[in-house]
Amino acid sequence: MGRRNQYILNSGARSAAQPSQGGDILEKESKVLLVGETWMSAATHYKGFDDFRSTTFHSGAGPLLAALADSEFDVTHMPAHEAIEGLPFSVEALSGYDVILLSDIGANSLLLHPDVWLHGKTVPNRLKMLRDWAAAGGGLGMIGGYLTFQGIDGKGRWRRTPVEEALPVKCLPYDDRIEAPEGFRAEVLLPGHPIVAGLDGEWPALLGANEVVAKDQDGVEVVARLPVDFGGHPLIVTGTHGSGRTLAWTSDVGPHWLPQTFVDWPGYAVLWRNMLRWLAKRV
């Protein structure tokens, strides 16, 4: 993995189906696939006697994509609804990526392909594929949210899956959200780790995270955690799986758990670039 390639720099990441176009040439060292971090909502509007309905597509990936836009990372964003059918079924099909990030997308989206859900057919298990892709040398990361790790009402459903086997953390068997409206600040436990290089001083407050348990095995390191009075739960955990590296960031990439003040912090881009460099074995 870790192929060097030429990428056409534009204002943000490509979608999974969108080719690069226009702009200046920037050499990209690592290819990243961001899966998830989108949703749709339906609303009913009542105006006196009358009502009407609207449907809205939302993406929470904007802050992360902006932070990586002028970096060495060639990022492809695959929205959650596209991943249901669009995520490939083989390790070979993903071999061009150095890093895959799963962000706020539940296990069902990758388990219940329409051929399974609607037609009762068999398809390869993509959770096993992601596990095996990491074992073959890929960098697999999971980002916190309402549908990652175990998630709201346990609907993330990543516990006891092949992906959990690869991650450096164990998911809880129930709703794992930590909602902290008063905010908490990360406690860095390994200040010498490459992921926190250049991040001296106090970090901005976060408003939530998923509670996980760091695995008790060789190679697993808790780089940062929540404060003790918030349970001291892991915030950044690194590990290995086979020949690959794995990472858990248990908060979000943007609001609400990760407020705009954190996005605006100069360390936001530094942190994400550090995490991706580590996953891609660049540090």
CSV table of C-alpha atoms in Angstrom, one decimal, residues 33-145:
chain,number,residue,atom,x,y,z
A,33,LEU,CA,-11.3,6.6,2.0
A,34,LEU,CA,-13.7,8.3,4.4
A,35,VAL,CA,-16.9,6.2,4.7
A,36,GLY,CA,-20.1,7.6,6.3
A,37,GLU,CA,-20.5,10.9,8.1
A,38,THR,CA,-23.8,11.8,6.2
A,39,TRP,CA,-27.5,11.4,6.8
A,40,MET,CA,-30.9,12.5,5.6
A,41,SER,CA,-33.8,14.0,7.5
A,42,ALA,CA,-37.5,14.4,6.8
A,43,ALA,CA,-39.5,17.2,8.3
A,44,THR,CA,-43.1,18.2,8.5
A,45,HIS,CA,-43.7,22.0,8.6
A,46,TYR,CA,-46.9,23.3,10.1
A,47,LYS,CA,-48.1,26.8,9.2
A,48,GLY,CA,-51.5,27.4,10.7
A,49,PHE,CA,-54.0,25.4,8.7
A,50,ASP,CA,-51.4,24.1,6.2
A,51,ASP,CA,-48.5,21.8,6.3
A,52,PHE,CA,-45.8,20.5,3.9
A,53,ARG,CA,-42.9,18.2,4.0
A,54,SER,CA,-39.2,18.5,3.1
A,55,THR,CA,-36.3,16.2,2.9
A,56,THR,CA,-32.7,17.3,3.6
A,57,PHE,CA,-29.3,15.7,2.9
A,58,HIS,CA,-26.7,16.5,5.6
A,59,SER,CA,-22.9,16.0,5.7
A,60,GLY,CA,-20.8,16.3,8.8
A,61,ALA,CA,-17.6,15.7,6.9
A,62,GLY,CA,-16.9,19.3,5.9
A,63,PRO,CA,-14.5,20.3,8.7
A,64,LEU,CA,-12.4,17.2,8.2
A,65,LEU,CA,-12.3,17.5,4.4
A,66,ALA,CA,-11.4,21.2,4.7
A,67,ALA,CA,-8.6,20.4,7.1
A,68,LEU,CA,-7.1,17.9,4.6
A,69,ALA,CA,-7.7,19.8,1.4
A,70,ASP,CA,-4.2,21.1,1.0
A,71,SER,CA,-2.4,18.2,2.6
A,72,GLU,CA,-0.6,15.1,1.2
A,73,PHE,CA,-3.8,13.1,1.5
A,74,ASP,CA,-5.9,12.1,-1.5
A,75,VAL,CA,-9.3,11.8,0.2
A,76,THR,CA,-12.3,10.1,-1.3
A,77,HIS,CA,-15.6,10.6,0.6
A,78,MET,CA,-18.2,7.8,0.3
A,79,PRO,CA,-21.5,9.0,1.9
A,80,ALA,CA,-23.3,6.5,4.1
A,81,HIS,CA,-26.1,5.8,1.6
A,82,GLU,CA,-23.6,5.2,-1.2
A,83,ALA,CA,-21.6,2.8,1.0
A,84,ILE,CA,-24.5,0.4,1.2
A,85,GLU,CA,-23.9,-0.7,-2.4
A,86,GLY,CA,-20.6,1.2,-3.2
A,87,LEU,CA,-18.1,-0.2,-0.7
A,88,PRO,CA,-16.3,-3.0,-2.6
A,89,PHE,CA,-16.5,-6.7,-1.7
A,90,SER,CA,-12.8,-7.7,-1.8
A,91,VAL,CA,-9.5,-6.8,-0.2
A,92,GLU,CA,-8.0,-6.4,-3.7
A,93,ALA,CA,-10.6,-3.7,-4.7
A,94,LEU,CA,-9.4,-1.6,-1.7
A,95,SER,CA,-5.7,-2.2,-2.2
A,96,GLY,CA,-5.3,1.3,-3.7
A,97,TYR,CA,-6.2,2.9,-0.3
A,98,ASP,CA,-3.7,3.4,2.5
A,99,VAL,CA,-6.3,4.4,5.1
A,100,ILE,CA,-10.0,3.8,5.5
A,101,LEU,CA,-12.0,5.7,8.1
A,102,LEU,CA,-15.4,4.6,9.3
A,103,SER,CA,-17.3,7.6,10.6
A,104,ASP,CA,-20.8,7.7,12.0
A,105,ILE,CA,-22.0,4.7,9.9
A,106,GLY,CA,-23.6,1.6,11.5
A,107,ALA,CA,-22.6,-2.0,10.8
A,108,ASN,CA,-26.0,-2.7,9.2
A,109,SER,CA,-25.2,-0.4,6.3
A,110,LEU,CA,-22.3,-2.7,5.3
A,111,LEU,CA,-24.0,-6.0,6.2
A,112,LEU,CA,-27.5,-5.5,4.6
A,113,HIS,CA,-26.7,-4.9,0.9
A,114,PRO,CA,-29.9,-4.8,-1.2
A,115,ASP,CA,-29.2,-8.2,-2.6
A,116,VAL,CA,-29.4,-9.5,1.0
A,117,TRP,CA,-32.1,-7.3,2.4
A,118,LEU,CA,-34.4,-7.3,-0.5
A,119,HIS,CA,-33.7,-10.4,-2.5
A,120,GLY,CA,-32.3,-12.9,0.1
A,121,LYS,CA,-29.1,-13.5,-1.8
A,122,THR,CA,-25.6,-14.1,-0.4
A,123,VAL,CA,-22.8,-11.6,-0.7
A,124,PRO,CA,-19.3,-11.4,0.8
A,125,ASN,CA,-19.2,-10.0,4.3
A,126,ARG,CA,-17.6,-6.6,4.0
A,127,LEU,CA,-16.8,-6.4,7.8
A,128,LYS,CA,-14.6,-9.4,7.3
A,129,MET,CA,-13.1,-7.8,4.2
A,130,LEU,CA,-12.2,-4.6,6.2
A,131,ARG,CA,-10.6,-6.7,8.9
A,132,ASP,CA,-8.6,-8.7,6.4
A,133,TRP,CA,-7.6,-5.5,4.5
A,134,ALA,CA,-6.1,-4.1,7.7
A,135,ALA,CA,-4.3,-7.4,8.4
A,136,ALA,CA,-2.8,-7.1,4.9
A,137,GLY,CA,-1.3,-3.7,5.8
A,138,GLY,CA,-4.1,-1.1,5.6
A,139,GLY,CA,-4.7,1.6,8.1
A,140,LEU,CA,-8.2,1.2,9.6
A,141,GLY,CA,-9.7,3.9,11.8
A,142,MET,CA,-13.1,4.4,13.5
A,143,ILE,CA,-14.4,7.8,14.4
A,144,GLY,CA,-16.9,8.3,17.1
A,145,GLY,CA,-20.6,9.2,16.5
